[in-house]
Coordinates of N, CA and C in Angstrom, one line a residue:
Y143 N 0.7 -1.3 -0.1 CA -0.2 -0.1 -0.3 C 1.0 1.2 0.0
R144 N 0.2 2.4 -0.6 CA 0.9 3.7 -0.4 C -0.3 4.6 0.0
I145 N 0.1 5.2 1.2 CA -0.7 6.2 2.1 C -0.8 7.7 1.2
T146 N -2.0 7.9 0.9 CA -2.2 9.1 0.0 C -2.9 10.3 0.6
N147 N -3.7 10.0 1.5 CA -4.4 11.1 2.0 C -4.9 11.1 3.6
V148 N -5.4 11.9 4.5 CA -6.0 11.9 5.6 C -7.4 12.0 5.8
N149 N -8.0 11.3 6.4 CA -9.3 11.8 6.7 C -9.6 12.8 7.1
P150 N -10.6 13.8 6.2 CA -10.8 15.2 6.5 C -11.2 15.5 7.8
D151 N -12.0 14.4 8.4 CA -12.8 14.7 9.6 C -12.0 14.4 10.9
Y152 N -10.6 14.0 10.7 CA -9.8 13.8 11.8 C -9.6 14.7 12.4
E153 N -9.6 14.8 13.8 CA -9.9 16.0 14.6 C -8.6 16.1 15.6
G154 N -7.8 15.1 15.7 CA -6.8 14.8 16.5 C -5.3 15.7 16.3
E155 N -4.4 16.0 16.9 CA -3.5 16.8 16.8 C -2.3 16.1 16.7
T156 N -2.3 14.7 17.0 CA -0.9 13.9 16.5 C -1.6 12.6 15.7
L157 N -1.0 12.7 14.6 CA -1.2 11.5 13.7 C 0.0 10.5 13.4
I158 N -0.7 9.4 13.5 CA 0.3 8.3 13.6 C 0.1 7.5 12.5
L159 N 0.9 7.4 11.5 CA 0.7 6.3 10.3 C 0.8 5.2 10.6
P160 N -0.1 4.3 9.9 CA -0.1 2.9 10.2 C 1.4 2.1 10.0
G161 N 1.7 1.1 10.8 CA 3.3 0.8 10.6 C 2.9 -0.6 9.9
R162 N 3.9 -0.7 9.1 CA 4.2 -1.8 8.4 C 3.3 -2.7 7.7
T163 N 2.0 -2.9 8.0 CA 1.2 -3.8 7.3 C -0.3 -2.9 7.6
F164 N -1.2 -3.2 6.5 CA -2.5 -2.8 6.7 C -3.4 -3.8 5.8
H165 N -4.4 -4.3 6.6 CA -5.0 -5.5 6.3 C -4.2 -6.9 5.2
G166 N -3.0 -6.9 6.3 CA -2.1 -7.9 5.8 C -1.3 -7.4 4.6
T167 N -1.4 -6.2 4.2 CA -0.5 -6.0 3.0 C 0.7 -5.0 3.7
E168 N 1.7 -5.0 3.0 CA 2.9 -4.0 3.6 C 2.5 -2.6 3.1
I169 N 3.0 -1.8 4.0 CA 2.8 -0.5 3.7 C 4.3 0.2 3.3
R170 N 4.7 0.4 2.1 CA 6.1 0.9 1.7 C 6.4 2.2 1.8
S171 N 5.2 3.3 1.5 CA 5.5 4.5 1.2 C 4.3 5.6 1.6
F172 N 4.3 6.7 1.5 CA 3.2 7.9 1.4 C 3.6 9.0 0.8
S173 N 2.7 9.6 0.2 CA 2.9 10.6 -0.7 C 2.2 11.7 -0.4
S174 N 2.4 12.8 -0.8 CA 1.6 14.2 -0.8 C 0.7 14.5 0.3
L175 N -0.2 13.9 1.0 CA -0.9 14.0 2.0 C -1.5 15.3 1.8
S176 N -2.1 15.4 0.6 CA -2.6 16.7 0.3 C -3.8 17.5 1.1
N177 N -4.4 17.0 1.8 CA -5.4 17.3 2.6 C -5.1 17.6 4.0
L178 N -3.7 17.3 4.4 CA -3.0 17.7 5.8 C -3.7 19.0 6.0
S179 N -3.6 19.8 5.3 CA -3.8 21.3 5.4 C -5.4 21.6 5.9
N180 N -6.2 20.4 5.7 CA -7.7 20.7 6.2 C -7.9 20.2 7.6
T181 N -6.7 19.8 8.1 CA -6.8 19.1 9.7 C -6.2 20.0 10.4
N182 N -6.1 19.8 12.0 CA -5.5 20.2 13.1 C -4.5 20.0 13.6
V183 N -3.5 18.6 12.6 CA -2.5 17.6 13.0 C -1.3 18.5 13.4
K184 N -0.7 18.6 14.3 CA 0.4 19.2 14.5 C 1.7 18.4 14.8
E185 N 1.7 17.1 14.9 CA 2.5 16.1 14.9 C 2.1 14.8 14.0
L186 N 3.3 14.3 13.3 CA 3.1 13.5 12.5 C 4.2 12.5 12.9
I187 N 3.7 11.2 12.9 CA 4.7 10.1 13.3 C 4.9 9.0 12.5
I188 N 5.9 9.0 11.5 CA 6.3 8.1 10.7 C 6.9 6.6 11.1
P189 N 6.3 5.5 10.6 CA 6.9 4.4 11.2 C 7.8 3.7 10.7
L190 N 9.0 3.0 11.2 CA 10.0 2.5 10.7 C 10.0 1.7 9.6
G191 N 10.8 2.1 8.2 CA 10.6 1.4 7.0 C 9.6 1.9 6.0
C192 N 8.8 3.1 6.5 CA 8.3 3.6 5.7 C 8.8 4.9 4.9
K193 N 8.8 4.7 3.6 CA 9.7 5.6 2.8 C 8.5 6.9 2.5
Y194 N 9.2 8.1 3.0 CA 8.2 9.4 3.0 C 8.7 10.2 2.1
K195 N 8.1 10.5 1.1 CA 8.3 11.4 0.0 C 7.5 12.6 -0.3
S196 N 6.7 12.9 0.8 CA 5.8 14.2 0.9 C 6.3 15.3 0.7
N197 N 5.9 16.3 -0.1 CA 6.3 17.6 0.0 C 5.8 18.6 0.9
Y198 N 5.0 18.0 1.8 CA 3.9 18.9 2.9 C 3.7 20.0 2.7
P199 N 2.0 20.2 2.6 CA 1.4 21.2 2.0 C 1.3 22.3 3.0
E200 N 0.9 23.5 2.9 CA 1.0 24.5 3.8 C 0.0 24.0 5.0
C201 N 0.3 23.9 6.1 CA -0.5 23.3 7.1 C 0.1 23.5 8.6
S202 N -0.8 23.0 9.6 CA -0.6 23.3 10.9 C 0.7 22.4 11.4
L203 N 1.3 21.5 10.7 CA 2.1 20.8 11.1 C 3.4 21.4 11.7
E204 N 3.6 21.1 13.2 CA 4.7 21.6 13.8 C 6.3 20.5 13.9
R205 N 5.8 19.3 14.2 CA 6.7 18.3 14.3 C 6.6 17.2 13.5
I206 N 7.7 16.5 13.2 CA 7.6 15.1 12.7 C 8.5 14.5 13.3
I207 N 8.3 13.0 13.8 CA 8.8 12.3 14.3 C 9.0 11.0 13.3
V208 N 10.3 10.7 13.3 CA 10.6 9.7 12.3 C 11.1 8.5 13.1
E209 N 10.6 7.2 13.1 CA 11.3 6.1 13.6 C 12.1 5.3 13.1
Q210 N 13.0 5.9 12.6 CA 14.2 5.6 11.6 C 15.4 6.2 12.0
S211 N 16.5 5.5 11.5 CA 17.9 6.3 11.9 C 18.2 7.7 11.0
Y212 N 18.8 8.6 11.3 CA 19.2 9.6 10.8 C 19.7 9.6 9.6
E213 N 20.7 8.7 9.6 CA 21.3 8.4 8.2 C 20.2 8.3 6.9
S214 N 19.4 7.0 7.3 CA 18.5 6.6 6.1 C 17.2 7.6 6.2
G215 N 16.7 8.1 7.1 CA 15.6 9.0 7.3 C 15.9 10.3 6.5
L216 N 16.9 11.1 6.6 CA 17.1 12.6 6.2 C 16.8 12.5 4.9
K217 N 17.4 11.5 3.9 CA 17.4 11.5 2.4 C 15.9 11.4 2.0
Y218 N 14.9 11.2 2.9 CA 13.4 11.0 2.2 C 12.8 12.4 2.7
L219 N 13.4 13.4 3.4 CA 12.4 14.4 4.0 C 12.8 15.6 2.7
N220 N 11.8 16.3 2.3 CA 11.9 17.3 1.1 C 11.7 18.7 1.8
N221 N 10.8 19.4 1.8 CA 10.7 20.6 2.4 C 10.2 20.9 3.5
A222 N 10.2 19.8 4.3 CA 9.9 20.4 5.8 C 10.5 21.2 6.6
A223 N 11.8 21.3 6.4 CA 12.6 22.4 7.0 C 12.4 23.5 6.7
R224 N 12.1 23.9 5.4 CA 11.6 24.9 4.5 C 10.5 25.5 5.1
L225 N 9.6 24.8 5.5 CA 8.1 25.0 6.2 C 8.3 25.5 7.7
G226 N 9.5 25.4 8.1 CA 9.6 25.4 9.8 C 9.1 24.2 10.4
I227 N 9.0 23.0 10.2 CA 8.7 21.9 10.7 C 10.1 21.3 11.2
E228 N 9.8 21.0 12.7 CA 10.6 20.3 13.3 C 10.8 18.8 13.0
V229 N 11.9 18.3 12.8 CA 12.3 17.0 12.5 C 12.9 16.2 13.3
C230 N 12.2 15.2 14.2 CA 13.1 14.5 15.1 C 13.0 13.2 14.7
F231 N 14.2 12.5 15.2 CA 14.5 10.8 14.8 C 14.5 10.4 16.2
D232 N 14.0 9.1 15.8 CA 13.7 8.3 17.3 C 15.0 8.0 17.7
D233 N 15.0 7.0 19.0 CA 16.1 6.8 19.8 C 16.9 5.8 19.5
S234 N 17.0 5.3 18.1 CA 17.8 4.6 17.6 C 19.1 5.0 17.7
I235 N 20.2 4.3 17.9 CA 21.8 4.6 18.0 C 22.7 4.4 16.7
T236 N 23.6 5.1 16.3 CA 24.3 5.0 15.4 C 25.6 4.4 15.8
D237 N 26.2 3.2 15.6 CA 27.3 2.8 16.0 C 28.5 2.6 15.0
N238 N 29.3 3.5 14.9 CA 30.4 3.5 13.8 C 31.6 2.1 14.0
D239 N 31.6 1.5 14.8 CA 32.5 0.3 14.9 C 31.9 -0.6 14.5
S240 N 30.6 -1.2 14.6 CA 30.1 -2.3 13.7 C 29.5 -1.9 12.6
E241 N 29.3 -0.6 12.4 CA 28.8 -0.1 11.1 C 27.4 -0.5 11.1
M242 N 26.6 -0.3 12.1 CA 25.2 -0.6 12.5 C 24.4 0.6 12.9
V243 N 23.2 0.4 12.8 CA 22.2 1.4 13.8 C 21.4 0.5 14.6
Y244 N 21.5 0.6 15.6 CA 20.5 -0.1 16.6 C 18.9 0.7 17.2
A245 N 18.1 -0.3 17.2 CA 16.9 0.8 17.7 C 16.5 -0.4 18.7
P246 N 16.0 0.4 19.8 CA 15.5 -0.1 21.2 C 14.2 -1.1 20.9
Y247 N 14.2 -2.5 21.5 CA 12.6 -3.0 21.3 C 12.7 -3.7 22.7
D248 N 11.6 -3.7 23.4 CA 11.4 -4.1 24.6 C 12.7 -3.7 25.6
D249 N 13.2 -5.0 26.3 CA 14.4 -4.5 27.1 C 15.6 -4.8 26.1
G250 N 15.9 -4.7 24.8 CA 16.9 -5.0 23.9 C 17.4 -4.1 22.9
F251 N 17.8 -4.6 21.6 CA 17.9 -3.7 20.8 C 17.6 -4.9 19.4
Y252 N 17.3 -4.0 18.4 CA 17.4 -5.1 17.1 C 18.6 -3.9 16.1
V253 N 18.9 -4.8 15.0 CA 19.8 -4.3 14.1 C 18.8 -3.6 13.2
A254 N 18.6 -2.0 13.1 CA 17.7 -1.5 12.0 C 18.5 -1.3 10.7
E255 N 19.8 -1.3 10.7 CA 20.3 -0.8 9.5 C 21.9 -1.2 9.5
Y256 N 22.4 -1.8 8.5 CA 23.6 -1.8 8.1 C 24.0 -0.8 7.1
F257 N 25.3 0.0 7.7 CA 25.6 1.0 6.5 C 27.2 0.8 6.1
G258 N 27.5 -0.1 6.7 CA 29.1 -0.7 6.2 C 29.3 -1.2 4.6
S259 N 30.5 -1.1 4.3 CA 30.8 -1.5 2.8 C 31.5 -3.2 3.0
G260 N 31.6 -3.5 4.3 CA 32.4 -4.9 4.1 C 31.6 -6.0 3.9
E261 N 32.2 -6.9 3.1 CA 31.4 -8.2 2.9 C 31.1 -9.2 4.0
S262 N 32.2 -9.2 5.1 CA 31.7 -10.1 6.1 C 30.9 -9.2 7.5
V263 N 30.3 -9.8 7.9 CA 29.5 -9.0 9.1 C 29.4 -10.0 10.3
I264 N 29.8 -9.2 11.5 CA 29.4 -10.3 12.9 C 28.4 -9.3 13.7
I265 N 27.2 -9.9 13.8 CA 26.3 -9.1 14.7 C 26.4 -9.4 16.1
P266 N 26.7 -8.4 16.7 CA 26.8 -8.6 18.4 C 25.9 -9.2 19.1
A267 N 26.1 -9.7 20.1 CA 24.9 -10.7 20.8 C 24.3 -9.5 21.8
S268 N 25.3 -8.3 21.9 CA 24.8 -7.3 22.8 C 25.3 -6.0 22.5
F269 N 24.6 -5.0 22.6 CA 25.0 -3.5 22.5 C 24.7 -2.7 23.8
N270 N 25.5 -1.6 24.1 CA 25.3 -0.9 25.2 C 24.8 -1.7 26.4
G271 N 25.3 -2.8 26.9 CA 24.8 -3.6 28.0 C 23.3 -4.3 27.6
K272 N 22.8 -4.3 26.5 CA 21.6 -4.9 26.4 C 21.7 -6.0 25.2
T273 N 20.7 -6.9 25.3 CA 20.6 -7.9 24.2 C 20.0 -7.7 23.0
V274 N 20.8 -8.0 21.9 CA 20.6 -8.1 20.5 C 19.6 -9.0 19.9
T275 N 18.4 -8.7 19.8 CA 17.4 -10.0 19.6 C 16.7 -10.2 18.3
G276 N 16.8 -9.2 17.6 CA 16.4 -9.1 16.1 C 17.2 -8.4 15.1
I277 N 16.9 -8.9 13.8 CA 17.6 -8.4 12.7 C 16.1 -7.5 11.7
G278 N 16.1 -6.4 11.7 CA 15.2 -5.4 11.3 C 14.6 -5.5 10.0
K279 N 13.6 -4.8 9.3 CA 13.6 -4.5 8.1 C 14.4 -4.0 7.4
D280 N 14.6 -4.7 6.4 CA 15.6 -3.8 5.0 C 17.0 -3.5 5.6
S281 N 17.1 -4.2 6.7 CA 18.6 -3.8 7.4 C 19.7 -4.1 6.7
F282 N 19.7 -5.3 5.7 CA 20.8 -5.6 4.9 C 20.7 -5.9 3.5
S283 N 19.4 -5.3 3.3 CA 19.0 -5.5 1.9 C 19.8 -4.8 0.9
D284 N 19.9 -5.4 -0.2 CA 20.9 -4.9 -1.3 C 22.2 -4.6 -1.1
T285 N 22.8 -5.2 0.0 CA 24.3 -4.9 0.2 C 25.3 -6.0 -0.6
G286 N 26.5 -5.6 -0.3 CA 27.3 -6.6 -0.9 C 27.8 -7.6 0.1
V287 N 26.9 -8.0 1.2 CA 27.4 -8.8 2.2 C 27.4 -10.2 1.7
T288 N 28.5 -10.8 2.0 CA 28.6 -12.5 1.7 C 28.7 -13.4 2.9
F289 N 28.8 -12.6 4.0 CA 28.8 -13.7 5.1 C 28.2 -13.1 6.4
V290 N 27.4 -13.6 7.1 CA 26.8 -12.9 8.3 C 26.7 -13.8 9.5
D291 N 27.4 -13.3 10.4 CA 27.4 -14.1 11.8 C 26.4 -13.6 12.6
I292 N 25.3 -14.4 13.0 CA 24.1 -14.1 13.7 C 24.4 -14.8 15.2
P293 N 24.2 -14.1 16.1 CA 24.5 -14.6 17.4 C 23.0 -15.7 17.9
E294 N 23.4 -16.2 18.9 CA 22.4 -17.0 19.5 C 21.3 -16.3 20.2
S295 N 21.2 -15.0 20.3 CA 20.5 -14.0 21.2 C 19.4 -13.5 20.1
V296 N 19.6 -13.8 18.8 CA 18.7 -13.2 17.6 C 17.8 -14.4 17.6
T297 N 16.5 -13.8 17.6 CA 15.3 -15.0 17.3 C 14.3 -14.4 16.0
Y298 N 14.5 -13.2 15.8 CA 13.7 -12.6 14.7 C 14.3 -12.0 13.5
I299 N 14.2 -12.5 12.3 CA 14.7 -11.7 11.0 C 13.4 -11.0 10.5
G300 N 13.6 -9.6 10.0 CA 12.5 -8.7 9.5 C 12.4 -9.0 8.1
Q301 N 11.2 -8.3 7.6 CA 10.8 -8.3 6.2 C 12.1 -7.6 5.5
Y302 N 12.4 -8.3 4.4 CA 13.3 -7.7 3.3 C 14.9 -7.7 4.1
A303 N 15.1 -8.5 5.1 CA 16.1 -8.0 5.9 C 17.4 -8.4 5.2
F304 N 17.3 -9.4 4.4 CA 18.3 -9.8 3.5 C 17.9 -10.1 2.0
Y305 N 17.3 -9.1 1.4 CA 16.7 -9.2 0.4 C 17.7 -8.9 -0.5
R306 N 17.9 -9.9 -1.6 CA 19.0 -9.8 -2.5 C 20.2 -9.7 -2.1
C307 N 20.8 -10.6 -1.1 CA 21.9 -10.8 -0.4 C 22.8 -11.6 -1.1
N308 N 24.3 -11.6 -0.9 CA 25.0 -12.6 -1.8 C 25.5 -13.7 -1.1
F309 N 25.1 -14.2 0.1 CA 25.9 -15.3 1.0 C 25.1 -16.5 0.2
E310 N 25.7 -17.6 0.3 CA 25.1 -19.0 0.1 C 24.4 -19.9 1.2
S311 N 24.6 -19.5 2.3 CA 24.4 -20.1 3.5 C 24.5 -19.3 4.5
L312 N 23.8 -19.6 5.6 CA 23.6 -19.0 6.7 C 23.2 -19.7 7.9
D313 N 24.1 -19.6 9.1 CA 23.7 -20.4 10.2 C 22.7 -19.6 11.0
M314 N 21.4 -20.2 11.2 CA 20.3 -19.5 11.4 C 20.2 -19.5 13.3
K315 N 21.1 -20.4 13.7 CA 21.1 -20.6 15.2 C 19.9 -20.8 15.8
N316 N 19.4 -19.4 16.7 CA 18.1 -19.7 17.4 C 17.4 -18.8 17.0
V317 N 17.4 -18.6 15.5 CA 16.2 -17.9 15.1 C 14.9 -18.5 15.2
K318 N 13.7 -17.9 15.4 CA 12.5 -18.5 15.6 C 11.7 -18.0 14.5
K319 N 11.4 -16.8 14.1 CA 10.7 -16.4 12.9 C 11.6 -15.6 11.9
I320 N 10.9 -15.7 10.9 CA 11.4 -15.4 9.5 C 10.3 -14.8 8.8
D321 N 10.3 -13.1 8.6 CA 9.2 -12.6 7.9 C 9.1 -12.6 6.8
S322 N 8.3 -12.0 5.9 CA 7.9 -12.1 4.8 C 9.1 -11.3 3.6
Y323 N 9.5 -12.2 3.0 CA 10.6 -11.6 1.9 C 11.9 -11.4 2.6
A324 N 12.1 -12.0 3.8 CA 13.5 -11.9 4.2 C 14.8 -12.3 3.5
F325 N 14.7 -13.1 2.6 CA 15.7 -13.8 1.7 C 15.5 -13.8 0.6
S326 N 14.3 -13.2 -0.1 CA 13.9 -13.6 -1.3 C 14.8 -12.9 -2.4
W327 N 15.1 -13.5 -3.4 CA 16.2 -13.3 -4.3 C 17.5 -13.2 -4.0
S328 N 17.7 -14.0 -2.7 CA 19.3 -13.8 -2.3 C 19.7 -14.9 -2.8
K329 N 21.1 -15.5 -2.4 CA 21.8 -16.4 -3.1 C 22.0 -17.7 -2.5
L330 N 21.2 -17.7 -1.3 CA 21.1 -19.0 -0.5 C 21.0 -20.4 -1.3
V331 N 21.9 -21.5 -0.9 CA 21.8 -22.7 -1.6 C 21.5 -23.7 -0.8
N332 N 22.1 -23.9 0.5 CA 21.8 -24.7 1.7 C 21.0 -24.0 2.5
L333 N 20.0 -24.6 3.1 CA 19.4 -23.8 4.2 C 19.0 -25.1 5.3
D334 N 19.4 -24.8 6.4 CA 19.2 -25.5 7.5 C 18.5 -24.4 8.6
L335 N 17.0 -24.6 8.7 CA 16.2 -23.7 9.4 C 16.4 -23.9 11.1
K336 N 16.8 -25.1 11.5 CA 17.3 -25.3 12.8 C 16.1 -25.0 13.7
N337 N 16.2 -24.0 14.4 CA 14.9 -23.7 15.5 C 13.8 -22.8 15.0
V338 N 14.0 -22.7 13.6 CA 12.7 -21.7 12.9 C 11.5 -22.4 13.3
T339 N 10.5 -21.8 13.7 CA 8.9 -22.3 13.7 C 8.0 -21.7 12.6
Y340 N 8.4 -20.6 12.1 CA 7.6 -19.6 11.1 C 8.4 -19.1 10.1
V341 N 7.9 -19.4 8.7 CA 8.3 -18.7 7.6 C 7.6 -18.0 7.1
G342 N 7.4 -16.7 6.9 CA 6.7 -15.9 6.3 C 6.2 -15.7 4.7
S343 N 5.5 -15.3 4.0 CA 5.3 -15.3 2.6 C 6.0 -14.9 1.9
D344 N 7.0 -15.4 0.8 CA 7.8 -15.1 0.0 C 9.2 -15.0 0.9
A345 N 9.3 -15.5 1.8 CA 10.5 -15.4 2.5 C 11.8 -15.7 1.5
F346 N 11.7 -16.9 1.0 CA 12.8 -17.6 -0.1 C 12.7 -17.6 -1.4
E347 N 11.3 -16.8 -1.6 CA 11.3 -17.1 -3.3 C 12.4 -16.6 -3.9
Y348 N 12.9 -17.2 -5.2 CA 13.7 -17.2 -6.1 C 14.8 -17.3 -5.5
C349 N 15.4 -17.8 -4.5 CA 16.6 -18.2 -4.1 C 17.0 -19.8 -4.6
P350 N 18.4 -20.0 -5.0 CA 18.7 -21.0 -5.7 C 18.9 -22.2 -4.7
I351 N 18.1 -22.4 -3.9 CA 18.1 -23.3 -2.5 C 17.9 -24.8 -3.3
T352 N 18.9 -25.8 -2.8 CA 19.0 -26.9 -3.6 C 18.5 -28.1 -2.3
S353 N 18.6 -27.6 -1.2 CA 18.4 -28.4 0.0 C 17.8 -27.9 1.4
I354 N 17.1 -28.3 1.9 CA 16.5 -27.6 3.0 C 16.2 -28.6 4.2
K355 N 16.8 -28.1 5.6 CA 16.6 -28.9 6.7 C 15.7 -28.1 7.6
A356 N 14.3 -28.6 8.1 CA 13.6 -28.0 8.9 C 13.0 -28.6 10.0
D357 N 13.5 -29.0 11.1 CA 13.2 -29.9 12.3 C 12.2 -29.5 13.0
K358 N 12.0 -28.2 13.2 CA 10.9 -27.4 13.9 C 10.2 -26.3 13.4
L359 N 9.9 -26.6 12.1 CA 9.0 -25.6 11.4 C 7.7 -26.0 11.4
E360 N 6.8 -25.2 11.8 CA 5.5 -25.3 12.0 C 4.5 -24.6 11.1
E361 N 4.9 -23.4 10.5 CA 4.1 -22.9 9.7 C 4.8 -22.1 8.4
I362 N 4.4 -22.2 7.3 CA 5.0 -21.9 5.9 C 3.9 -20.7 5.3
G363 N 4.4 -19.5 4.7 CA 3.7 -18.7 4.3 C 3.4 -18.9 2.8
S364 N 2.4 -18.4 2.2 CA 2.3 -18.5 1.0 C 3.5 -18.0 0.0
S365 N 3.9 -18.8 -0.9 CA 5.0 -18.5 -2.0 C 6.2 -18.2 -1.3
A366 N 6.1 -19.0 0.1 CA 7.8 -18.9 0.8 C 8.8 -19.3 0.0
F367 N 8.4 -20.5 -0.7 CA 9.6 -21.1 -1.5 C 9.6 -21.1 -2.8
E368 N 8.6 -20.2 -3.2 CA 8.5 -20.4 -4.7 C 9.8 -20.0 -5.6
N369 N 9.7 -20.9 -6.7 CA 10.8 -20.8 -7.4 C 12.2 -20.8 -6.9
T370 N 12.3 -22.0 -6.1 CA 13.5 -22.6 -5.7 C 14.0 -23.6 -6.3
K371 N 15.2 -24.3 -6.1 CA 15.6 -25.6 -6.8 C 15.5 -26.9 -6.2
F372 N 15.0 -26.6 -4.9 CA 15.0 -28.1 -4.3 C 13.9 -29.0 -4.9
T373 N 13.7 -30.3 -4.8 CA 12.9 -31.1 -5.3 C 12.1 -31.9 -4.3
E374 N 12.8 -32.0 -3.2 CA 11.7 -32.5 -2.2 C 12.4 -32.2 -0.5
A375 N 11.8 -32.0 0.2 CA 11.9 -31.9 1.8 C 11.3 -32.2 2.5
Y376 N 11.9 -32.9 3.8 CA 11.4 -33.3 4.6 C 11.1 -32.6 6.0
L377 N 9.7 -32.3 6.3 CA 9.2 -31.2 7.1 C 8.2 -32.0 8.2
P378 N 8.8 -32.6 9.1 CA 7.8 -33.6 10.0 C 6.8 -32.6 11.2
T379 N 7.2 -31.4 11.3 CA 6.7 -30.7 12.2 C 5.7 -29.7 11.9
V380 N 5.9 -29.4 10.5 CA 4.5 -28.6 9.7 C 3.3 -28.8 10.1
K381 N 2.7 -27.7 10.4 CA 1.2 -27.8 10.6 C 0.3 -27.0 9.5
R382 N 0.8 -26.1 8.9 CA 0.1 -25.0 8.2 C 1.0 -24.7 7.0
I383 N 0.7 -24.7 5.9 CA 1.3 -24.3 4.6 C 0.3 -23.4 3.6
G384 N 0.8 -22.3 3.5 CA 0.4 -21.4 2.6 C 0.0 -21.9 1.1
S385 N -0.5 -20.9 0.7 CA -0.9 -21.3 -0.9 C 0.5 -21.0 -2.1
V386 N 0.7 -22.0 -2.9 CA 1.9 -21.8 -3.9 C 3.0 -21.8 -2.8
A387 N 3.1 -22.4 -2.0 CA 4.8 -22.1 -1.0 C 5.7 -22.8 -1.5
F388 N 5.6 -23.7 -2.6 CA 6.8 -24.4 -3.3 C 6.5 -24.2 -4.8

């Protein structure tokens, strides 16, 4: 989905755009918000992963809070500053040593973005004294990474996290959930899902996977393994398989 307008009957001063999905379909961007000038909205909150390309009409907007790192978020803002709109970024932290941006989640952190140029990446088990528990949406997509070391602490891999990445194998270790499109169009050949119980829709589509091992997998989303290269798989624990999963 793309968000294009605001309900003209909305009377609140804070507008939170829908995060990640709407009716099960991903929200990737918003544009224009042309009737924002007809509302009393003073504060706009933009969710992580939503690309914002609005030119912001003359309106009562005073502040934009962006749930995204400064580096990745700034390039999508157009004339907000010219209109005197204050732009604030969330409490994510950029770490130049690991070349990653970390965002808080519950009592720990998840990797929100990798901005390095190295081909080998080691994701730390902790950051600033707290556990790193996930790999966020789009965090490594379209990078030149050929090797990633995922710590035991990571249990979740988000949407498009490794989209079109170049590694042929990956040790999943303690990952439990892999979200939609997480590895689609990557170069994975050998896949051992180990502790993974859920694979989202299109998660591995168009990967050249020739072998798969999944001892604890329970649910497979639609098109999760569509257009892969393996001809058989032993999935003893699977309870639900979506349409065109293979």
